[in-house]
């Protein structure tokens, strides 16, 4: 019987059946397998290249949308020369200008201390009341204090009742005398917002008027530690006051926060103006995204020799008409004048095209254009007829959902699926061919065996016939 084990010859025929079958199968399989491999490599390369191009286009489109923003050009900055003493912000309607601001004092919140009481102080045997006000005009909060409450318990009951009023109480102890006092702290600043405490019964010992200072001659007296006060400052020499350190309305459409007093005759300079820094950053982001798009397209459409033998490295989209059409449309818009006075083309902003197709920014010229023609720069980039909208329309058909690139990538994905199906079909045919050939060769080998056996039997019959001379062995 013929052998089907690889490398072993047929028992009867002596032929290397497995090797012969393998050679025949490989000869049949190799051309189609090579064709599919080439097609798969080409398809995968194009698919990856289109994905890379689409990514660069997406980044470019995002940069354009950020620059095509009326809000960006409406933004105003408020720059303080001393941010440790004053910070500021400006709305889009703020008028450009420079202001000198001096801070004489910051707005403060009331902090008061009750008179000192003995260590064993406790409220009367019946409930008493402590009424806490924030300014003389406040109706106050009446806090019922349980009978026999010590100072710590009184503090806790006050804090529970005053937690939403912006007032808190703590205890300060004198280690030498053993006396203690309650200290009330308010969070709301501004003149007239003094903490006032009035008690009934023996809790009247905790009375304090936040508008009265602690007595210098009586260390145990009640009074304010810090009196509530307005912030006092000047703008361009004009004296102003505000109940809080966050000031709105002193300068139209500008808000600022006072953080510290200024030295005498050393005012802070507050400069309000257009947000040239933000606009410049967005322009640079646009240029960077454009340059990345050009670099990506150049890489994907070029043939570069590498290595000592000059083996060409071929980009995935060499000769691709879609890339040519895309770049042509974008470049046409870059050089198309906008029709706006002051800024008509990118060169007016110091943005020029280099030999490799990328853009270069002259920072000095760009800064000058933003300073002298800020509104014209905004009109050049933004709006339905602005450069960003026109360029976005040029690339949108390529990158949008269902656009040119997506359709091509879907077609390539379909091709890859078809290649996979063809490869699987080829493998099945090869397996069937191999099985068929092995069966045929093994049948041939068995037939050779049968013929050999018959030949030997006939030889023996003829040798035994009368008159046949036997050969000497």
Tab-separated table of C-alpha atoms in Angstrom:
chain	number	residue	atom	x	y	z
A	1	UNK	CA	0.000	0.000	0.000
A	2	UNK	CA	1.299	3.474	-0.837
A	3	UNK	CA	2.556	5.715	1.941
A	4	UNK	CA	1.036	9.213	2.497
A	5	UNK	CA	3.552	10.326	5.068
A	6	UNK	CA	5.497	13.402	3.891
A	7	UNK	CA	8.936	12.657	2.453
A	8	UNK	CA	8.450	8.845	2.246
A	9	UNK	CA	8.488	7.259	-1.245
A	10	UNK	CA	5.749	4.985	-2.582
A	11	UNK	CA	6.343	1.428	-1.393
A	12	UNK	CA	5.623	-0.109	-4.766
A	13	UNK	CA	6.580	2.598	-7.239
A	14	UNK	CA	9.495	4.043	-5.336
A	15	UNK	CA	8.277	7.582	-6.202
A	16	UNK	CA	8.415	10.473	-3.615
A	17	UNK	CA	4.642	10.826	-3.692
A	18	UNK	CA	4.274	13.453	-0.943
A	19	UNK	CA	7.016	15.637	-2.388
A	20	UNK	CA	5.490	15.375	-5.842
A	21	UNK	CA	2.027	16.306	-4.552
A	22	UNK	CA	3.446	19.227	-2.579
A	23	UNK	CA	5.283	20.532	-5.648
A	24	UNK	CA	2.199	20.261	-7.851
A	25	UNK	CA	-0.011	21.957	-5.217
A	26	UNK	CA	2.492	24.772	-4.642
A	27	UNK	CA	2.822	25.350	-8.382
A	28	UNK	CA	-0.942	25.696	-8.597
A	29	UNK	CA	-1.275	27.806	-5.437
A	30	UNK	CA	1.710	30.176	-5.672
A	31	UNK	CA	0.564	32.540	-8.474
A	32	UNK	CA	-2.872	33.175	-6.964
A	33	UNK	CA	-1.463	33.427	-3.457
A	34	UNK	CA	1.143	35.963	-4.613
A	35	UNK	CA	-1.534	37.939	-6.457
A	36	UNK	CA	-3.741	38.093	-3.350
A	37	UNK	CA	-0.771	39.026	-1.147
A	38	UNK	CA	0.146	41.900	-3.463
A	39	UNK	CA	-3.438	43.098	-3.588
A	40	UNK	CA	-3.806	42.871	0.203
A	41	UNK	CA	-0.576	44.816	0.772
A	42	UNK	CA	-1.583	47.492	-1.718
A	43	UNK	CA	-5.086	47.756	-0.261
A	44	UNK	CA	-3.873	47.932	3.332
A	45	UNK	CA	-1.263	50.552	2.406
A	46	UNK	CA	-3.866	52.736	0.703
A	47	UNK	CA	-6.345	52.263	3.539
A	48	UNK	CA	-3.749	53.323	6.141
A	49	UNK	CA	-2.640	56.244	3.968
A	50	UNK	CA	-6.199	57.507	3.560
A	51	UNK	CA	-6.710	57.196	7.319
A	52	UNK	CA	-3.560	59.218	7.959
A	53	UNK	CA	-4.650	61.865	5.443
A	54	UNK	CA	-8.113	62.004	6.997
A	55	UNK	CA	-6.558	62.502	10.444
A	56	UNK	CA	-4.449	65.421	9.193
A	57	UNK	CA	-7.521	66.913	7.500
A	58	UNK	CA	-9.562	66.590	10.700
A	59	UNK	CA	-6.885	68.433	12.698
A	60	UNK	CA	-6.740	71.113	9.999
A	61	UNK	CA	-10.532	71.497	9.997
A	62	UNK	CA	-10.569	71.832	13.800
A	63	UNK	CA	-7.909	74.546	13.663
A	64	UNK	CA	-9.935	76.409	11.038
A	65	UNK	CA	-13.118	76.218	13.099
A	66	UNK	CA	-11.281	77.607	16.123
A	67	UNK	CA	-9.990	80.525	14.071
A	68	UNK	CA	-13.359	81.082	12.385
A	69	UNK	CA	-14.827	82.373	15.640
A	70	UNK	CA	-16.345	85.800	16.072
A	71	UNK	CA	-16.061	85.259	19.824
A	72	UNK	CA	-12.282	84.899	19.491
A	73	UNK	CA	-12.025	88.349	17.928
A	74	UNK	CA	-14.541	89.857	20.358
A	75	UNK	CA	-12.575	88.733	23.405
A	76	UNK	CA	-10.883	91.420	25.454
A	77	UNK	CA	-8.011	91.124	27.877
A	78	UNK	CA	-7.397	92.950	31.126
A	79	UNK	CA	-3.726	92.732	32.055
A	80	UNK	CA	-2.502	93.765	35.491
A	81	UNK	CA	1.074	94.891	36.011
A	82	UNK	CA	0.983	93.346	39.500
A	83	UNK	CA	-1.123	90.187	39.670
A	84	UNK	CA	-0.248	89.655	43.326
A	85	UNK	CA	-2.171	92.842	44.146
A	86	UNK	CA	-4.873	92.892	41.446
A	87	UNK	CA	-6.328	90.537	38.829
A	88	UNK	CA	-8.905	91.516	36.229
A	89	UNK	CA	-11.090	90.349	33.356
A	90	UNK	CA	-12.959	92.229	30.650
A	91	UNK	CA	-16.110	91.490	28.655
A	92	UNK	CA	-16.262	91.795	24.875
A	93	UNK	CA	-17.849	95.265	25.151
A	94	UNK	CA	-15.008	96.709	27.231
A	95	UNK	CA	-13.293	99.756	25.790
A	96	UNK	CA	-9.556	99.574	25.274
A	97	UNK	CA	-7.597	101.726	27.662
A	98	UNK	CA	-4.972	101.949	30.376
A	99	UNK	CA	-5.792	102.678	34.023
A	100	UNK	CA	-3.727	103.437	37.129
A	101	UNK	CA	-5.100	101.784	40.264
A	102	UNK	CA	-3.915	102.265	43.847
A	103	UNK	CA	-5.239	100.151	46.723
A	104	UNK	CA	-5.295	101.897	50.084
A	105	UNK	CA	-7.066	99.122	52.004
A	106	UNK	CA	-8.871	95.873	51.380
A	107	UNK	CA	-12.451	95.133	52.318
A	108	UNK	CA	-12.606	93.269	55.627
A	109	UNK	CA	-15.134	91.122	57.474
A	110	UNK	CA	-16.034	91.646	61.112
A	111	UNK	CA	-14.254	89.669	63.811
A	112	UNK	CA	-15.223	90.355	67.424
A	113	UNK	CA	-14.425	89.002	70.877
A	114	UNK	CA	-16.768	88.879	73.891
A	115	UNK	CA	-15.601	89.948	77.338
A	116	UNK	CA	-13.608	87.295	79.198
A	117	UNK	CA	-15.601	85.008	81.496
A	118	UNK	CA	-14.452	82.665	84.237
A	119	UNK	CA	-13.596	79.077	83.423
A	120	UNK	CA	-16.719	77.701	85.098
A	121	UNK	CA	-19.113	80.006	83.259
A	122	UNK	CA	-22.525	78.491	82.436
A	123	UNK	CA	-25.880	79.871	81.392
A	124	UNK	CA	-28.747	80.279	83.830
A	125	UNK	CA	-30.889	77.380	85.005
A	126	UNK	CA	-33.473	78.287	82.391
A	127	UNK	CA	-33.240	78.723	78.641
A	128	UNK	CA	-31.755	82.012	77.537
A	129	UNK	CA	-31.293	83.668	74.151
A	130	UNK	CA	-28.317	85.050	72.261
A	131	UNK	CA	-29.254	87.280	69.323
A	132	UNK	CA	-26.548	87.642	66.675
A	133	UNK	CA	-26.741	90.409	64.065
A	134	UNK	CA	-24.588	91.372	61.117
A	135	UNK	CA	-24.866	95.139	61.280
A	136	UNK	CA	-27.260	97.366	63.200
A	137	UNK	CA	-29.911	97.134	60.498
A	138	UNK	CA	-30.002	93.322	60.548
A	139	UNK	CA	-32.990	91.671	62.228
A	140	UNK	CA	-30.576	89.094	63.576
A	141	UNK	CA	-30.820	85.422	64.470
A	142	UNK	CA	-32.096	84.531	67.932
A	143	UNK	CA	-30.375	81.401	69.208
A	144	UNK	CA	-31.926	79.602	72.167
A	145	UNK	CA	-29.252	78.354	74.559
A	146	UNK	CA	-30.153	75.377	76.738
A	147	UNK	CA	-30.198	75.841	80.516
A	148	UNK	CA	-26.843	75.330	82.237
A	149	UNK	CA	-24.814	75.347	79.027
A	150	UNK	CA	-21.085	75.900	79.465
A	151	UNK	CA	-19.116	78.011	77.010
A	152	UNK	CA	-18.239	75.079	74.736
A	153	UNK	CA	-21.860	73.950	74.528
A	154	UNK	CA	-22.945	77.538	73.901
A	155	UNK	CA	-20.428	77.756	71.026
A	156	UNK	CA	-21.738	74.537	69.466
A	157	UNK	CA	-25.370	75.679	69.679
A	158	UNK	CA	-24.430	79.003	68.080
A	159	UNK	CA	-22.567	77.353	65.205
A	160	UNK	CA	-25.450	74.982	64.518
A	161	UNK	CA	-27.887	77.896	64.283
A	162	UNK	CA	-25.564	80.264	62.379
A	163	UNK	CA	-24.046	77.830	59.862
A	164	UNK	CA	-26.009	79.358	56.960
A	165	UNK	CA	-25.633	82.972	58.152
A	166	UNK	CA	-21.939	83.409	57.359
A	167	UNK	CA	-20.994	83.720	61.045
A	168	UNK	CA	-19.074	81.239	63.179
A	169	UNK	CA	-17.935	81.145	66.813
A	170	UNK	CA	-14.769	79.808	68.414
A	171	UNK	CA	-13.323	79.864	71.969
A	172	UNK	CA	-10.044	81.507	72.923
A	173	UNK	CA	-8.607	80.590	76.346
A	174	UNK	CA	-6.141	82.504	78.509
A	175	UNK	CA	-3.754	79.875	79.935
A	176	UNK	CA	-2.649	82.160	82.776
A	177	UNK	CA	-5.997	83.386	84.167
A	178	UNK	CA	-8.119	80.487	82.964
A	179	UNK	CA	-10.571	82.957	81.506
A	180	UNK	CA	-12.201	82.334	78.133
A	181	UNK	CA	-14.071	84.353	75.545
A	182	UNK	CA	-16.102	83.685	72.421
A	183	UNK	CA	-14.736	85.026	69.148
A	184	UNK	CA	-17.248	85.573	66.318
A	185	UNK	CA	-16.053	85.727	62.709
A	186	UNK	CA	-18.168	86.866	59.747
A	187	UNK	CA	-17.484	86.094	56.084
A	188	UNK	CA	-19.318	89.077	54.543
A	189	UNK	CA	-17.165	92.148	54.066
A	190	UNK	CA	-18.123	95.804	53.958
A	191	UNK	CA	-18.665	98.743	56.222
A	192	UNK	CA	-21.604	98.371	58.606
A	193	UNK	CA	-21.460	94.551	58.552
A	194	UNK	CA	-20.214	94.368	62.155
A	195	UNK	CA	-21.128	91.399	64.316
A	196	UNK	CA	-23.379	92.427	67.216
A	197	UNK	CA	-24.278	89.970	69.993
A	198	UNK	CA	-26.907	90.555	72.710
A	199	UNK	CA	-27.898	87.994	75.371
A	200	UNK	CA	-30.616	87.580	77.965
A	201	UNK	CA	-30.066	86.580	81.582
A	202	UNK	CA	-26.483	85.963	82.490
A	203	UNK	CA	-25.704	85.474	78.785
A	204	UNK	CA	-25.578	89.272	78.634
A	205	UNK	CA	-21.974	88.748	79.774
A	206	UNK	CA	-21.351	87.724	76.143
A	207	UNK	CA	-22.702	90.962	74.681
A	208	UNK	CA	-20.430	92.590	72.111
A	209	UNK	CA	-20.794	95.512	69.690
A	210	UNK	CA	-18.598	95.030	66.612
A	211	UNK	CA	-18.460	98.749	65.951
A	212	UNK	CA	-16.550	99.335	69.216
A	213	UNK	CA	-12.884	98.575	69.510
A	214	UNK	CA	-11.418	96.448	72.296
A	215	UNK	CA	-10.372	98.679	75.211
A	216	UNK	CA	-6.639	99.195	75.213
A	217	UNK	CA	-6.683	99.523	78.980
A	218	UNK	CA	-8.853	96.485	79.675
A	219	UNK	CA	-7.569	93.201	78.294
A	220	UNK	CA	-10.823	91.435	79.174
A	221	UNK	CA	-13.164	93.898	77.450
A	222	UNK	CA	-15.450	93.147	74.499
A	223	UNK	CA	-15.073	94.708	71.047
A	224	UNK	CA	-13.864	94.163	67.541
A	225	UNK	CA	-10.590	92.501	66.616
A	226	UNK	CA	-11.161	93.459	62.967
A	227	UNK	CA	-13.843	95.954	62.061
A	228	UNK	CA	-15.898	95.376	58.921
A	229	UNK	CA	-14.799	97.873	56.281
A	230	UNK	CA	-15.020	98.667	52.595
A	231	UNK	CA	-12.147	98.399	50.172
A	232	UNK	CA	-10.654	101.805	49.486
A	233	UNK	CA	-8.899	102.404	46.167
A	234	UNK	CA	-8.423	104.914	43.388
A	235	UNK	CA	-8.758	104.636	39.627
A	236	UNK	CA	-6.691	107.251	37.821
A	237	UNK	CA	-6.638	109.228	41.071
A	238	UNK	CA	-10.404	109.100	41.627
A	239	UNK	CA	-11.193	107.793	45.157
A	240	UNK	CA	-13.588	104.821	45.154
A	241	UNK	CA	-14.972	102.392	47.694
A	242	UNK	CA	-16.503	98.902	47.462
A	243	UNK	CA	-18.042	96.560	50.025
A	244	UNK	CA	-16.071	93.584	48.659
A	245	UNK	CA	-12.651	93.081	47.130
A	246	UNK	CA	-14.304	91.932	43.909
A	247	UNK	CA	-15.133	95.119	42.056
A	248	UNK	CA	-17.597	95.429	39.177
A	249	UNK	CA	-18.673	98.614	37.455
A	250	UNK	CA	-15.845	100.870	38.565
A	251	UNK	CA	-14.550	100.553	35.000
A	252	UNK	CA	-17.281	99.774	32.473
A	253	UNK	CA	-17.379	96.087	31.474
A	254	UNK	CA	-14.257	95.301	33.511
A	255	UNK	CA	-14.186	93.247	36.700
A	256	UNK	CA	-11.199	93.152	38.997
A	257	UNK	CA	-10.263	91.721	42.364
A	258	UNK	CA	-8.163	93.541	44.934
A	259	UNK	CA	-5.648	91.215	46.575
A	260	UNK	CA	-3.235	93.474	48.444
A	261	UNK	CA	-2.458	97.098	49.293
A	262	UNK	CA	-0.141	98.926	46.948
A	263	UNK	CA	2.843	100.997	47.959
A	264	UNK	CA	2.317	104.730	48.070
A	265	UNK	CA	2.769	106.376	44.669
A	266	UNK	CA	3.301	102.978	43.027
A	267	UNK	CA	-0.009	102.312	41.292
A	268	UNK	CA	-0.918	99.172	39.369
A	269	UNK	CA	-1.260	99.562	35.597
A	270	UNK	CA	-4.361	97.831	34.238
A	271	UNK	CA	-4.391	97.537	30.444
A	272	UNK	CA	-7.661	96.642	28.711
A	273	UNK	CA	-7.469	95.720	25.051
A	274	UNK	CA	-8.205	93.272	22.272
A	275	UNK	CA	-7.060	89.689	22.793
A	276	UNK	CA	-4.207	89.707	20.285
A	277	UNK	CA	-2.424	86.910	22.136
A	278	UNK	CA	-5.362	84.520	21.794
A	279	UNK	CA	-5.844	85.389	18.121
A	280	UNK	CA	-2.152	84.942	17.391
A	281	UNK	CA	-2.167	81.530	19.076
A	282	UNK	CA	-5.123	80.427	16.939
A	283	UNK	CA	-3.433	81.669	13.761
A	284	UNK	CA	-0.287	79.734	14.638
A	285	UNK	CA	-2.362	76.615	15.329
A	286	UNK	CA	-3.958	77.006	11.892
A	287	UNK	CA	-0.557	77.331	10.213
A	288	UNK	CA	0.827	74.337	12.121
A	289	UNK	CA	-2.176	72.199	11.124
A	290	UNK	CA	-1.828	73.274	7.483
A	291	UNK	CA	1.889	72.466	7.478
A	292	UNK	CA	1.166	69.038	8.970
A	293	UNK	CA	-1.394	68.415	6.216
A	294	UNK	CA	1.156	69.359	3.531
A	295	UNK	CA	3.889	67.237	5.145
A	296	UNK	CA	1.508	64.265	5.395
A	297	UNK	CA	0.339	64.559	1.793
A	298	UNK	CA	3.943	64.938	0.572
A	299	UNK	CA	4.954	61.778	2.428
A	300	UNK	CA	1.996	59.814	1.111
A	301	UNK	CA	2.474	60.859	-2.531
A	302	UNK	CA	6.275	60.717	-2.855
A	303	UNK	CA	8.760	58.073	-3.989
A	304	UNK	CA	11.976	58.180	-1.970
A	305	UNK	CA	15.135	56.165	-2.529
A	306	UNK	CA	16.529	54.662	0.662
A	307	UNK	CA	19.496	52.495	1.497
A	308	UNK	CA	22.742	51.969	-0.411
A	309	UNK	CA	20.999	50.199	-3.275
A	310	UNK	CA	18.506	53.047	-3.657
A	311	UNK	CA	15.443	50.903	-3.006
A	312	UNK	CA	12.426	53.162	-3.542
A	313	UNK	CA	10.058	53.815	-0.662
A	314	UNK	CA	6.692	54.455	-2.290
A	315	UNK	CA	3.993	56.457	-0.523
A	316	UNK	CA	0.569	54.903	-0.170
A	317	UNK	CA	-1.155	57.521	-2.363
A	318	UNK	CA	1.376	58.065	-5.156
A	319	UNK	CA	-0.430	59.427	-8.204
A	320	UNK	CA	-3.718	59.688	-6.319
A	321	UNK	CA	-6.004	62.223	-7.985
A	322	UNK	CA	-8.008	62.863	-4.799
A	323	UNK	CA	-4.962	64.241	-3.026
A	324	UNK	CA	-4.067	66.442	-5.993
A	325	UNK	CA	-7.607	67.819	-6.196
A	326	UNK	CA	-7.735	68.441	-2.462
A	327	UNK	CA	-4.434	70.310	-2.252
A	328	UNK	CA	-5.173	72.275	-5.401
A	329	UNK	CA	-8.488	73.472	-3.963
A	330	UNK	CA	-6.922	74.454	-0.644
A	331	UNK	CA	-3.999	76.301	-2.234
A	332	UNK	CA	-6.305	78.217	-4.551
A	333	UNK	CA	-8.222	79.558	-1.574
A	334	UNK	CA	-5.010	80.494	0.250
A	335	UNK	CA	-4.030	82.913	-2.509
A	336	UNK	CA	-7.546	84.135	-3.283
A	337	UNK	CA	-7.871	87.788	-2.118
A	338	UNK	CA	-10.592	88.362	0.463
A	339	UNK	CA	-11.661	91.810	-0.691
A	340	UNK	CA	-11.341	93.359	2.807
A	341	UNK	CA	-9.455	96.619	3.302
A	342	UNK	CA	-6.256	96.353	5.313
A	343	UNK	CA	-5.907	92.572	5.029
A	344	UNK	CA	-6.561	90.954	1.649
A	345	UNK	CA	-4.189	87.986	1.572
A	346	UNK	CA	-2.164	85.980	4.096
A	347	UNK	CA	0.999	87.822	3.057
A	348	UNK	CA	-0.497	90.974	4.601
A	349	UNK	CA	-0.244	89.143	7.932
A	350	UNK	CA	3.343	88.018	7.342
A	351	UNK	CA	2.260	84.491	6.359
A	352	UNK	CA	4.012	83.294	3.200
A	353	UNK	CA	4.417	80.009	1.298
A	354	UNK	CA	7.816	78.271	1.318
A	355	UNK	CA	9.367	76.134	-1.424
A	356	UNK	CA	8.058	72.896	0.096
A	357	UNK	CA	4.497	74.223	0.122
A	358	UNK	CA	4.326	74.885	3.871
A	359	UNK	CA	3.526	78.259	5.438
A	360	UNK	CA	5.879	80.460	7.418
A	361	UNK	CA	4.933	83.260	9.839
A	362	UNK	CA	6.788	86.544	10.212
A	363	UNK	CA	5.935	87.125	13.867
A	364	UNK	CA	6.813	90.823	13.791
A	365	UNK	CA	4.585	91.511	10.791
A	366	UNK	CA	1.734	89.468	12.289
A	367	UNK	CA	1.922	91.372	15.576
A	368	UNK	CA	1.924	94.660	13.696
A	369	UNK	CA	-1.127	93.650	11.662
A	370	UNK	CA	-3.016	92.642	14.805
A	371	UNK	CA	-2.155	95.931	16.453
A	372	UNK	CA	-3.002	98.157	13.507
A	373	UNK	CA	-5.819	96.238	11.754
A	374	UNK	CA	-7.328	93.936	14.372
A	375	UNK	CA	-10.884	94.177	13.054
A	376	UNK	CA	-9.687	93.660	9.476
A	377	UNK	CA	-7.848	90.497	10.543
A	378	UNK	CA	-11.079	89.219	12.074
A	379	UNK	CA	-13.043	89.992	8.921
A	380	UNK	CA	-10.396	88.251	6.808
A	381	UNK	CA	-10.634	84.967	8.713
A	382	UNK	CA	-14.252	84.820	9.930
A	383	UNK	CA	-17.744	84.883	8.478
A	384	UNK	CA	-19.329	83.142	5.494
A	385	UNK	CA	-16.933	84.832	3.071
A	386	UNK	CA	-13.888	84.617	5.353
A	387	UNK	CA	-10.878	82.469	4.504
A	388	UNK	CA	-11.704	79.785	7.067
A	389	UNK	CA	-15.244	79.221	5.771
A	390	UNK	CA	-14.093	79.118	2.165
A	391	UNK	CA	-11.337	76.609	2.906
A	392	UNK	CA	-13.638	74.508	5.069
A	393	UNK	CA	-16.087	74.210	2.172
A	394	UNK	CA	-13.224	73.036	-0.035
A	395	UNK	CA	-12.256	70.145	2.248
A	396	UNK	CA	-15.654	69.284	3.701
A	397	UNK	CA	-16.625	67.132	0.726
A	398	UNK	CA	-13.527	65.006	1.343
A	399	UNK	CA	-13.796	64.597	5.106
A	400	UNK	CA	-17.505	64.707	5.925
A	401	UNK	CA	-19.492	61.589	6.806
A	402	UNK	CA	-20.131	59.814	3.526
A	403	UNK	CA	-17.530	62.009	1.821
A	404	UNK	CA	-14.864	61.053	-0.707
A	405	UNK	CA	-12.332	59.682	1.777
A	406	UNK	CA	-14.890	57.687	3.727
A	407	UNK	CA	-16.328	56.177	0.533
A	408	UNK	CA	-12.877	55.151	-0.651
A	409	UNK	CA	-11.989	53.666	2.721
A	410	UNK	CA	-15.230	51.676	2.734
A	411	UNK	CA	-14.453	50.385	-0.769
A	412	UNK	CA	-10.962	49.355	0.340
A	413	UNK	CA	-12.391	47.671	3.423
A	414	UNK	CA	-14.733	45.756	1.129
A	415	UNK	CA	-11.761	44.748	-1.015
A	416	UNK	CA	-9.901	43.521	2.058
A	417	UNK	CA	-12.916	41.413	3.031
A	418	UNK	CA	-13.055	40.009	-0.496
A	419	UNK	CA	-9.334	39.167	-0.388
A	420	UNK	CA	-9.864	37.325	2.863
A	421	UNK	CA	-12.745	35.364	1.328
A	422	UNK	CA	-10.641	34.525	-1.759
A	423	UNK	CA	-7.748	33.412	0.438
A	424	UNK	CA	-10.012	31.110	2.422
A	425	UNK	CA	-11.483	29.718	-0.832
A	426	UNK	CA	-7.966	29.141	-2.217
A	427	UNK	CA	-6.964	27.275	0.945
A	428	UNK	CA	-9.999	25.024	0.620
A	429	UNK	CA	-9.268	24.288	-3.054
A	430	UNK	CA	-5.640	23.516	-2.243
A	431	UNK	CA	-6.640	21.134	0.511
A	432	UNK	CA	-9.055	19.379	-1.833
A	433	UNK	CA	-6.437	19.209	-4.603
A	434	UNK	CA	-3.851	17.821	-2.212
A	435	UNK	CA	-6.253	15.161	-0.975
A	436	UNK	CA	-7.237	14.234	-4.557
A	437	UNK	CA	-3.645	13.995	-5.791
A	438	UNK	CA	-2.567	11.941	-2.815
A	439	UNK	CA	-5.481	9.583	-3.457
A	440	UNK	CA	-4.597	9.297	-7.144
A	441	UNK	CA	-0.893	8.748	-6.584
A	442	UNK	CA	-1.575	6.221	-3.837
A	443	UNK	CA	-3.988	4.374	-6.155
A	444	UNK	CA	-1.284	4.384	-8.857
A	445	UNK	CA	1.243	3.053	-6.373
A	446	UNK	CA	-1.182	0.288	-5.339
A	447	UNK	CA	-1.737	-0.568	-9.026
A	448	UNK	CA	2.019	-0.804	-9.565
A	449	UNK	CA	2.138	-3.193	-6.629
A	450	UNK	CA	-0.596	-5.342	-8.141
A	451	UNK	CA	1.141	-5.412	-11.526
A	452	UNK	CA	4.430	-6.347	-9.896
A	453	UNK	CA	2.706	-9.189	-8.028
A	454	UNK	CA	1.044	-10.439	-11.218
A	455	UNK	CA	4.350	-10.268	-13.069
A	456	UNK	CA	6.033	-12.374	-10.417
A	457	UNK	CA	3.227	-14.982	-10.520
A	458	UNK	CA	3.400	-15.234	-14.321
A	459	UNK	CA	7.144	-15.575	-14.182
A	460	UNK	CA	6.787	-18.518	-11.776
A	461	UNK	CA	4.121	-20.198	-13.975
A	462	UNK	CA	6.235	-19.880	-17.104
A	463	UNK	CA	9.269	-21.144	-15.267
A	464	UNK	CA	7.462	-24.366	-14.301
A	465	UNK	CA	6.190	-25.203	-17.823
A	466	UNK	CA	7.715	-28.390	-19.444
A	467	UNK	CA	10.587	-27.725	-21.718
A	468	UNK	CA	11.503	-24.448	-20.113
A	469	UNK	CA	15.154	-24.250	-19.324
A	470	UNK	CA	15.713	-22.661	-15.965
A	471	UNK	CA	18.395	-20.095	-15.595
A	472	UNK	CA	21.109	-20.696	-13.114
A	473	UNK	CA	20.525	-18.647	-10.104
